[in-house]
mmCIF file with all atom_site columns, C-alpha atoms in Angstrom:
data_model
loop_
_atom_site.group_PDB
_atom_site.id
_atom_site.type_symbol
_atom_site.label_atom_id
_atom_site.label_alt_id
_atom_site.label_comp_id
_atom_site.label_asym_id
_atom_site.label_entity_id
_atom_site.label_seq_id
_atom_site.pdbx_PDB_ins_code
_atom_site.Cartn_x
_atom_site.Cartn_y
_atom_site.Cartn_z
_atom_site.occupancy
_atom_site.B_iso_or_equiv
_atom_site.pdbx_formal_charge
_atom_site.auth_seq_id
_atom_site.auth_comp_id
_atom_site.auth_asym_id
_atom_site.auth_atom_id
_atom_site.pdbx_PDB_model_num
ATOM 1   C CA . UNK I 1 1   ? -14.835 14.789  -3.728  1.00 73.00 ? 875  UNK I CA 1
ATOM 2   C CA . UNK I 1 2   ? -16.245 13.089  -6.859  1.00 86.00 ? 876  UNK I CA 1
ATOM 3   C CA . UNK I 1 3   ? -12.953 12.818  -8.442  1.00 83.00 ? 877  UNK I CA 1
ATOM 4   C CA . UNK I 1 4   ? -11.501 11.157  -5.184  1.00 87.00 ? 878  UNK I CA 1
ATOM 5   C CA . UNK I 1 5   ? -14.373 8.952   -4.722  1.00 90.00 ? 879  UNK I CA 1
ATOM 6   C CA . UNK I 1 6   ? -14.108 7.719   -8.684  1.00 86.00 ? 880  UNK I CA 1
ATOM 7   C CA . UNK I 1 7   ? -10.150 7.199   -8.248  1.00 87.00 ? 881  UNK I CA 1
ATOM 8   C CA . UNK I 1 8   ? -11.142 5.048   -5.444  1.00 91.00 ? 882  UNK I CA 1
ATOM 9   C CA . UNK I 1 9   ? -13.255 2.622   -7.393  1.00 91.00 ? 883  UNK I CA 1
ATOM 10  C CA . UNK I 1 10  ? -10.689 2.521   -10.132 1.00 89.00 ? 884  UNK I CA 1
ATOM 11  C CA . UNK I 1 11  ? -7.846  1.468   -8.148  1.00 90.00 ? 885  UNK I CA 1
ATOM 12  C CA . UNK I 1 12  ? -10.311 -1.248  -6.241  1.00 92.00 ? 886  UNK I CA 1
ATOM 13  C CA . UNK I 1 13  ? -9.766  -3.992  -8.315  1.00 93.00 ? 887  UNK I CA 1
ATOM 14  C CA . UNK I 1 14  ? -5.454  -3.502  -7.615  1.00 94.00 ? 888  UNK I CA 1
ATOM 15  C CA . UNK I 1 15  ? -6.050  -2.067  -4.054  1.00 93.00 ? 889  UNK I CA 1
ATOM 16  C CA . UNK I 1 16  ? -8.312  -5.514  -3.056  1.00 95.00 ? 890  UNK I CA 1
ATOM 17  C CA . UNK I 1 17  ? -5.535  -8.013  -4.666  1.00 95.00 ? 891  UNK I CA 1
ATOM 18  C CA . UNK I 1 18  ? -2.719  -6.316  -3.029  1.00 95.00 ? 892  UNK I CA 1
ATOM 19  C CA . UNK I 1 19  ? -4.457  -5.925  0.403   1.00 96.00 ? 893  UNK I CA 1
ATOM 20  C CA . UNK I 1 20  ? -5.467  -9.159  0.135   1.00 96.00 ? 894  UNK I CA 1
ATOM 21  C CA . UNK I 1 21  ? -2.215  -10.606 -1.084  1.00 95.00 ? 895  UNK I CA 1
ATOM 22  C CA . UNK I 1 22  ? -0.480  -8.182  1.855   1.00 95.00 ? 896  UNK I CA 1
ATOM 23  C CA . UNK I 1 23  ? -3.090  -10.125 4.578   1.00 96.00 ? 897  UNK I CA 1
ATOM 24  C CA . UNK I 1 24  ? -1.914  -13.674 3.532   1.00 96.00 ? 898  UNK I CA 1
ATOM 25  C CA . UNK I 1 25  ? 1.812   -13.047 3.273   1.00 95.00 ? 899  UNK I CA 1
ATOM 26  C CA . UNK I 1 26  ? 1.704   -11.663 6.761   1.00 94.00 ? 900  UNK I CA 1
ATOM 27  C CA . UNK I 1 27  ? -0.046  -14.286 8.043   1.00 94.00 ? 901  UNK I CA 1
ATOM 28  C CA . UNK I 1 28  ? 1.810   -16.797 6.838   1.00 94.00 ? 902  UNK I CA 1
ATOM 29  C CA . UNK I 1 29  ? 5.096   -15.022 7.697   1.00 92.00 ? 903  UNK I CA 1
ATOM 30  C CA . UNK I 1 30  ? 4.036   -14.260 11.348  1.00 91.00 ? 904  UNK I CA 1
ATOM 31  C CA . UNK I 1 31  ? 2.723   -17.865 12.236  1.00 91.00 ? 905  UNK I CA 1
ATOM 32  C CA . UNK I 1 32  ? 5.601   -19.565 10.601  1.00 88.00 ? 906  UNK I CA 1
ATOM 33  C CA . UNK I 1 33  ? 7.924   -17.334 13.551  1.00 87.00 ? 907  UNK I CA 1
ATOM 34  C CA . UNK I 1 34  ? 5.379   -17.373 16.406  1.00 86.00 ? 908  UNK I CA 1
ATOM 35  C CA . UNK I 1 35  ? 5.735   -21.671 15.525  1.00 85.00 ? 909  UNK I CA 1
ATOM 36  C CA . UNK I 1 36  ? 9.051   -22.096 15.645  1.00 80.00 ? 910  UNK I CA 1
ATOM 37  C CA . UNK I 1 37  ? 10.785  -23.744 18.007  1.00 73.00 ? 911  UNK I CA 1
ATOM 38  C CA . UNK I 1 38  ? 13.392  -21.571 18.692  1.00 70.00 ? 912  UNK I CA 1
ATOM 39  C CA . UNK I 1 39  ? 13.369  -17.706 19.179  1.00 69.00 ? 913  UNK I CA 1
ATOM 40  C CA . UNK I 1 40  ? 16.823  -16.488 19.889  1.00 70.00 ? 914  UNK I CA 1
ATOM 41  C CA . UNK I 1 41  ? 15.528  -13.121 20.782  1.00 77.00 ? 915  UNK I CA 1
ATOM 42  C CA . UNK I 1 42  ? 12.613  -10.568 20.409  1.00 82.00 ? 916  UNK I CA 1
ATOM 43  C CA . UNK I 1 43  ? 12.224  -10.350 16.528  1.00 83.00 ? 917  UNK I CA 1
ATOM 44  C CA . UNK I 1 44  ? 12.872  -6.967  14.652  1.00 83.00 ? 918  UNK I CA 1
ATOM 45  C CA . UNK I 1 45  ? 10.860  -4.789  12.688  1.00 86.00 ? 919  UNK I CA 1
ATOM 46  C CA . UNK I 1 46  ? 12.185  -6.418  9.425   1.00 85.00 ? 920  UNK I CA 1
ATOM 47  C CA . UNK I 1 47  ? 11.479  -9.832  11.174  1.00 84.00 ? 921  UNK I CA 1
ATOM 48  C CA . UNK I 1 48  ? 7.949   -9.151  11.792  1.00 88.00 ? 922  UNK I CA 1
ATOM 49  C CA . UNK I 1 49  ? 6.964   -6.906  8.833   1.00 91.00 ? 923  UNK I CA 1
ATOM 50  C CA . UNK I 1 50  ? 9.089   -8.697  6.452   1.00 91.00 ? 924  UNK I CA 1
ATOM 51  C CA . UNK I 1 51  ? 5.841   -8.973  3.473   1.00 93.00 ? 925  UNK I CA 1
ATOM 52  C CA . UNK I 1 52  ? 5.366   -5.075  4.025   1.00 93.00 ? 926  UNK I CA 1
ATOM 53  C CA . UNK I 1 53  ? 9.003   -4.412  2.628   1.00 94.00 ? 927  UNK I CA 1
ATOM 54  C CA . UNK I 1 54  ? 7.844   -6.108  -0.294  1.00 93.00 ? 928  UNK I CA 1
ATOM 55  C CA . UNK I 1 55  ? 4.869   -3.968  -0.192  1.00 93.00 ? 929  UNK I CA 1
ATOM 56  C CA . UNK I 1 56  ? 6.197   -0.951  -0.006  1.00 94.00 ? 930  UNK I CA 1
ATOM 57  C CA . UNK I 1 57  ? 7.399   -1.774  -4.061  1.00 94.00 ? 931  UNK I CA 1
ATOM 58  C CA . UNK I 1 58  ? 4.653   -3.746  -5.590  1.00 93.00 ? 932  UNK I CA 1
ATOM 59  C CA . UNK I 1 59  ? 2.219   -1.705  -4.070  1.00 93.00 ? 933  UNK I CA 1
ATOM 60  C CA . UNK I 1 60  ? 3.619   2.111   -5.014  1.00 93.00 ? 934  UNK I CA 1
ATOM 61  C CA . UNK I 1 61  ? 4.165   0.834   -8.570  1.00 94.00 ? 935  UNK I CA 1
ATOM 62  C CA . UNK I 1 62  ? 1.481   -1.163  -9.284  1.00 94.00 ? 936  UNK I CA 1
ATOM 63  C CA . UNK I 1 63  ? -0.990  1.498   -8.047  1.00 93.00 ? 937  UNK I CA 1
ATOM 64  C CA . UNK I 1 64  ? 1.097   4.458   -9.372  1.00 92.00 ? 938  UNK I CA 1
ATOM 65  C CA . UNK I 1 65  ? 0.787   2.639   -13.168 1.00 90.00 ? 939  UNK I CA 1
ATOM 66  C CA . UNK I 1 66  ? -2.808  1.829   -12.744 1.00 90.00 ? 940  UNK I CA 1
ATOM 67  C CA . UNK I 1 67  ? -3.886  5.275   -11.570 1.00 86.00 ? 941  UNK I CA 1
ATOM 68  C CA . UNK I 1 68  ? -2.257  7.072   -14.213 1.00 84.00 ? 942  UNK I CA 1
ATOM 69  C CA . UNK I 1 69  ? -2.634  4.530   -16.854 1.00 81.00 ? 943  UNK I CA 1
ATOM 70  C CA . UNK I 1 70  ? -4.938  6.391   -18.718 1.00 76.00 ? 944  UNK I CA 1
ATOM 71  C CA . UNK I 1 71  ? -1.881  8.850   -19.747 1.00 69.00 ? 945  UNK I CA 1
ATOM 72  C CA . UNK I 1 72  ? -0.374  5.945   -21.823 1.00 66.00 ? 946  UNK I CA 1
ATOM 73  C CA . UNK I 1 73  ? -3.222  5.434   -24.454 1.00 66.00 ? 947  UNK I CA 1
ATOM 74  C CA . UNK I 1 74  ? -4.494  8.859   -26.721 1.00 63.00 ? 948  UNK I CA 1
ATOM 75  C CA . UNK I 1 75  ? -8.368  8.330   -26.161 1.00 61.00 ? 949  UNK I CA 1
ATOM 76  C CA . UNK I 1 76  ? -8.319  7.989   -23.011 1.00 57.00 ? 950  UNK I CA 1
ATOM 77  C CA . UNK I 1 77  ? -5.914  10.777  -21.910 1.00 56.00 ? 951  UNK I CA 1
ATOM 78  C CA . UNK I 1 78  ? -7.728  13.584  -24.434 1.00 56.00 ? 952  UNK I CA 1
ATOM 79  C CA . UNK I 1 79  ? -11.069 11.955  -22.326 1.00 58.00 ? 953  UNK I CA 1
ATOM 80  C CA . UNK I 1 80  ? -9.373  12.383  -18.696 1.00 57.00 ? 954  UNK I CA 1
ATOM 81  C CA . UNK I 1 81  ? -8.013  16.229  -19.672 1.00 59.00 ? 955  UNK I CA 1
ATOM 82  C CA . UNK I 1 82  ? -11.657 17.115  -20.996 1.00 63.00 ? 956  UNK I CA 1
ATOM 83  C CA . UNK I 1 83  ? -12.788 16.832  -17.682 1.00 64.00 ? 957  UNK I CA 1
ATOM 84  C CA . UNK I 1 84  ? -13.976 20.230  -15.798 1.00 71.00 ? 958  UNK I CA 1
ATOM 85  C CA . UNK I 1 85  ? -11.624 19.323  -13.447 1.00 70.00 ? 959  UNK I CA 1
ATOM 86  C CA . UNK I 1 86  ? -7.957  20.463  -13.053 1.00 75.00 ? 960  UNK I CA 1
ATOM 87  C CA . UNK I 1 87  ? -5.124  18.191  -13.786 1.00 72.00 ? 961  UNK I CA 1
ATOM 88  C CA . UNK I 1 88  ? -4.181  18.966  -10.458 1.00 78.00 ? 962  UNK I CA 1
ATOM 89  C CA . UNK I 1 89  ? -6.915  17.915  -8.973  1.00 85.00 ? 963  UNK I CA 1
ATOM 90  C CA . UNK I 1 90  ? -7.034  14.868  -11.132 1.00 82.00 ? 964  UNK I CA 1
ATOM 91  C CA . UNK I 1 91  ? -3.598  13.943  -9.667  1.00 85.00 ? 965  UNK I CA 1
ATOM 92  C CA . UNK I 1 92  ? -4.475  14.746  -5.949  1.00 89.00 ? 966  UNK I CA 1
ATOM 93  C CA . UNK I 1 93  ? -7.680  12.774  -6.441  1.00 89.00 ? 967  UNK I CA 1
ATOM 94  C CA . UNK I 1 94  ? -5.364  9.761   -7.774  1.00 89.00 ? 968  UNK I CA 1
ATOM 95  C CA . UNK I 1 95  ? -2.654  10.210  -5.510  1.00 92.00 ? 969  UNK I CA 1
ATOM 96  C CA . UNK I 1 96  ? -4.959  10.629  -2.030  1.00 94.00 ? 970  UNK I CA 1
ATOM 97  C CA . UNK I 1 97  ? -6.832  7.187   -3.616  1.00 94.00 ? 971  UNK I CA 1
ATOM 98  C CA . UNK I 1 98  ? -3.432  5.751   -3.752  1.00 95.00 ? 972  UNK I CA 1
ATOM 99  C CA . UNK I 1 99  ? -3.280  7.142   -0.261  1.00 96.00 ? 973  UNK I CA 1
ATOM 100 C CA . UNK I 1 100 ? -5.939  5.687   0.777   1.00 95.00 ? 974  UNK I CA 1
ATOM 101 C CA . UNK I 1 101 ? -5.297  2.119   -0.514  1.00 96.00 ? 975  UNK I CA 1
ATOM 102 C CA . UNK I 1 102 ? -2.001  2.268   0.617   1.00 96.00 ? 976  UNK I CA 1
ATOM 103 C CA . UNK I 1 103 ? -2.899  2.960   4.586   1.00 96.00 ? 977  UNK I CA 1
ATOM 104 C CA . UNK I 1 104 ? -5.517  0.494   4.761   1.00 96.00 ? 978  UNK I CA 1
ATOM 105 C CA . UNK I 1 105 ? -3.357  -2.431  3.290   1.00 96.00 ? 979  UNK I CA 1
ATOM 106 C CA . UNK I 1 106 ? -0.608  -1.348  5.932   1.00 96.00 ? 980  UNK I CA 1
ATOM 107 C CA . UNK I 1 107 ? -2.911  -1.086  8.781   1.00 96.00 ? 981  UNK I CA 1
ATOM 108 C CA . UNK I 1 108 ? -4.612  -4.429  7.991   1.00 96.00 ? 982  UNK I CA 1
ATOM 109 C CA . UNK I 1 109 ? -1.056  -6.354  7.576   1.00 95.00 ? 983  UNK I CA 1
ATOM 110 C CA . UNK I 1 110 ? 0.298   -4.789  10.933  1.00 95.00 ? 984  UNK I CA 1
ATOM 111 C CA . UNK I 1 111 ? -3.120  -5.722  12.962  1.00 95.00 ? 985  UNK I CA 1
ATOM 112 C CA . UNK I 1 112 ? -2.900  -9.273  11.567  1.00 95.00 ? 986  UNK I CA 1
ATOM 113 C CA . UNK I 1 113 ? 0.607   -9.476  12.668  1.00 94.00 ? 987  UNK I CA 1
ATOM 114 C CA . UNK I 1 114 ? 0.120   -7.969  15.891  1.00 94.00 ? 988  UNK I CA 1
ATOM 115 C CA . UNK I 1 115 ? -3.125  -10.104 16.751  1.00 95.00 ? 989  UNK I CA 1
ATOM 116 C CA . UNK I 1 116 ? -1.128  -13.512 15.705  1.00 93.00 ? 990  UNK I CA 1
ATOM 117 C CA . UNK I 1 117 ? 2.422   -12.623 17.805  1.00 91.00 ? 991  UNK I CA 1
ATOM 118 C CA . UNK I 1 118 ? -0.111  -11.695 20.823  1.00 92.00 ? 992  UNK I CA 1
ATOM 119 C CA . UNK I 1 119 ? -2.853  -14.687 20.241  1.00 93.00 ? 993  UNK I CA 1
ATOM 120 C CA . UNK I 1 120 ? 0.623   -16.553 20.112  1.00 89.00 ? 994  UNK I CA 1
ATOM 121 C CA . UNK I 1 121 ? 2.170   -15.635 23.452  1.00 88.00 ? 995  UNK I CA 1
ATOM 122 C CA . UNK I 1 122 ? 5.321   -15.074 20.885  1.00 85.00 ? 996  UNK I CA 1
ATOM 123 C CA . UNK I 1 123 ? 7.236   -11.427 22.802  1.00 84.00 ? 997  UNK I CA 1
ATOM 124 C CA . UNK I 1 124 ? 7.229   -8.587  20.933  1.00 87.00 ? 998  UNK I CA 1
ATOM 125 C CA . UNK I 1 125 ? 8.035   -4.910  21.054  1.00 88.00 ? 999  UNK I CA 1
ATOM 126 C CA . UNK I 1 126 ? 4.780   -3.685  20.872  1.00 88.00 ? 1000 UNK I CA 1
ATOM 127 C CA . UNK I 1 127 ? 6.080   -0.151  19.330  1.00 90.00 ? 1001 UNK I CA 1
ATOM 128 C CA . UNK I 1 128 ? 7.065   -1.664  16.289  1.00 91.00 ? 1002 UNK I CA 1
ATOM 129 C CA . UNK I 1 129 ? 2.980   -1.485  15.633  1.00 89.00 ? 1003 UNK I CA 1
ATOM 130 C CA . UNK I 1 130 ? 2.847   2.106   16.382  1.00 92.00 ? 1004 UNK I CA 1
ATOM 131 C CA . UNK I 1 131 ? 5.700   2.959   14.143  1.00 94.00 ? 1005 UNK I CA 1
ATOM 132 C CA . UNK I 1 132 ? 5.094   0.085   11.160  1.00 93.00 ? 1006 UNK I CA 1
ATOM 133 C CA . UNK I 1 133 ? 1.950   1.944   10.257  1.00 94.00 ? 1007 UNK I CA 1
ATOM 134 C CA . UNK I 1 134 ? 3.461   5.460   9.329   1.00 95.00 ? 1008 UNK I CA 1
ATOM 135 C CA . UNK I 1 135 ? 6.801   4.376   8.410   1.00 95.00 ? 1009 UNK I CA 1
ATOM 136 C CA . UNK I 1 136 ? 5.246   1.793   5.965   1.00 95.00 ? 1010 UNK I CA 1
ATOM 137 C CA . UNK I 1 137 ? 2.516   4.341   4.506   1.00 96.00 ? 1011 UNK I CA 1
ATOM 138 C CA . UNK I 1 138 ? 5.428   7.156   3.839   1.00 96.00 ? 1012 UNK I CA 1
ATOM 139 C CA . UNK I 1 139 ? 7.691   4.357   2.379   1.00 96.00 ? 1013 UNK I CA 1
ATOM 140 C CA . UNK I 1 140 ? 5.285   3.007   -0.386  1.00 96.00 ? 1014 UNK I CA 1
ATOM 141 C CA . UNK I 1 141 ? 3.585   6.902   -0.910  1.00 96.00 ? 1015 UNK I CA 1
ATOM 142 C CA . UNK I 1 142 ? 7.480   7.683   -1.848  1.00 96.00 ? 1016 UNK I CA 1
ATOM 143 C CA . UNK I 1 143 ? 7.591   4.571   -4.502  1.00 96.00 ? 1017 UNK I CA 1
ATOM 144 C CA . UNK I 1 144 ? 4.386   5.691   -5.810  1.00 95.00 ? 1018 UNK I CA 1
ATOM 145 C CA . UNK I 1 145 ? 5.639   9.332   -5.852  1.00 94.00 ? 1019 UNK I CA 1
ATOM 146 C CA . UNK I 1 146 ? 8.390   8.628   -7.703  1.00 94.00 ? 1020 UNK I CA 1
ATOM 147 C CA . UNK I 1 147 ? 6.316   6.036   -10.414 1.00 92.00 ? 1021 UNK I CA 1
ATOM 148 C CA . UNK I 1 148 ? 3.757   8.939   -10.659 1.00 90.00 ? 1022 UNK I CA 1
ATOM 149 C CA . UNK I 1 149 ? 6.442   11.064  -11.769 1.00 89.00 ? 1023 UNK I CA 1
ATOM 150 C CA . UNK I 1 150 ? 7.749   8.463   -14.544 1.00 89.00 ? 1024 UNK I CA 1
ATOM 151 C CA . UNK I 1 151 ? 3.925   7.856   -15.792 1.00 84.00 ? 1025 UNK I CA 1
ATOM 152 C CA . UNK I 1 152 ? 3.439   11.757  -16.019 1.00 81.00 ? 1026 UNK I CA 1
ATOM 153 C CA . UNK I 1 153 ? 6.852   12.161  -17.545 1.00 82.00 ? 1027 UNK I CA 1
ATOM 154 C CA . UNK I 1 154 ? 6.581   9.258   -19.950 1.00 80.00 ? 1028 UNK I CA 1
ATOM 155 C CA . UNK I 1 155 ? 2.731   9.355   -20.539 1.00 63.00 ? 1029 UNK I CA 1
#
C-alpha cells in the first residue's frame, strides 16, 4: 500500500494540471454546443467528449514518462531498485496511481459535461455518460501501457 500511496503523491503535481486542464476544456467545449443556436441533431460521443480524445494521449504519456522517469537518470534508478520492494510491485504501484489519476480526471470531465448539457436543457443520450467513463479510462490506461513499455525498454 505504501508504494501505491507514494506513486500517488508523485504523479499529483501532473495528475492536478491535467485534471484540471481536462475540467476547463470540457467546459468550455460543452457550453460553447449547449449555446449555439443551432443543433441539427442529438450530438455524438465525439461531439460531447471531444477534450477527452485529447486526453486519452496527453494524459497516458505524460503520466507514463513521469511515473517512470526515475529509470532515465543512474542515481535515481540504482535508488528506486534498492528498495525492499519488487520491481513488480514498483510498476503495479505506478501503474494503479496512473490508474487512479486517470479515472478521476475522466469521471470529473464526463460529470461536468453531463451537468452543463442537462443544466442546459441541450438533449442528450444520456448513455454516452455510462459508457464515456470506462471506454475513456481503458483508452488512456492503453496509451500509458504502451509509454510504460517504451520508458522500461528505453530507461
Amino acid at each position: 500500500m505504501k508504494p501505491y500511496l507514494e506513486s500517488i503523491r508523485k504523479l499529483s503535481r501532473v495528475g492536478l494540471i491535467l485534471f484540471a486542464l481536462s475540467l476547463v476544456a470540457s467546459a468550455v467545449v460543452s457550453i460553447q454546443y449547449c449555446t449555439a443556436q443551432y443543433h441539427d441533431n442529438v450530438p455524438g460521443m465525439t461531439h460531447m467528449f471531444s477534450p477527452l480524445i485529447a486526453f486519452i494521449y496527453a494524459g497516458g504519456i505524460v503520466l507514463a514518462m513521469d511515473g517512470f522517469f526515475f529509470l532515465n537518470k543512474r542515481a535515481d534508478s540504482d535508488f528506486y531498485h534498492s528498495l525492499p520492494v519488487s520491481r513488480s510491485k514498483l510498476y503495479w504501484a505506478i501503474s494503479l496511481a496512473a490508474l487512479t489519476w486517470i479515472a478521476a480526471t475522466v469521471l470529473g470531465s464526463v460529470l461536468l459535461t453531463v451537468i452543463v448539457f442537462t443544466i442546459t436543457k441541450t438533449p442528450f443520450v444520456q448513455l454516452y455518460a455510462l459508457v464515456a467513463v470506462p471506454f475513456f479510462t481503458v483508452a488512456a490506461m492503453m496509451v500509458f501501457a504502451a509509454c510504460a513499455i517504451a520508458m522500461s525498454l528505453t530507461g
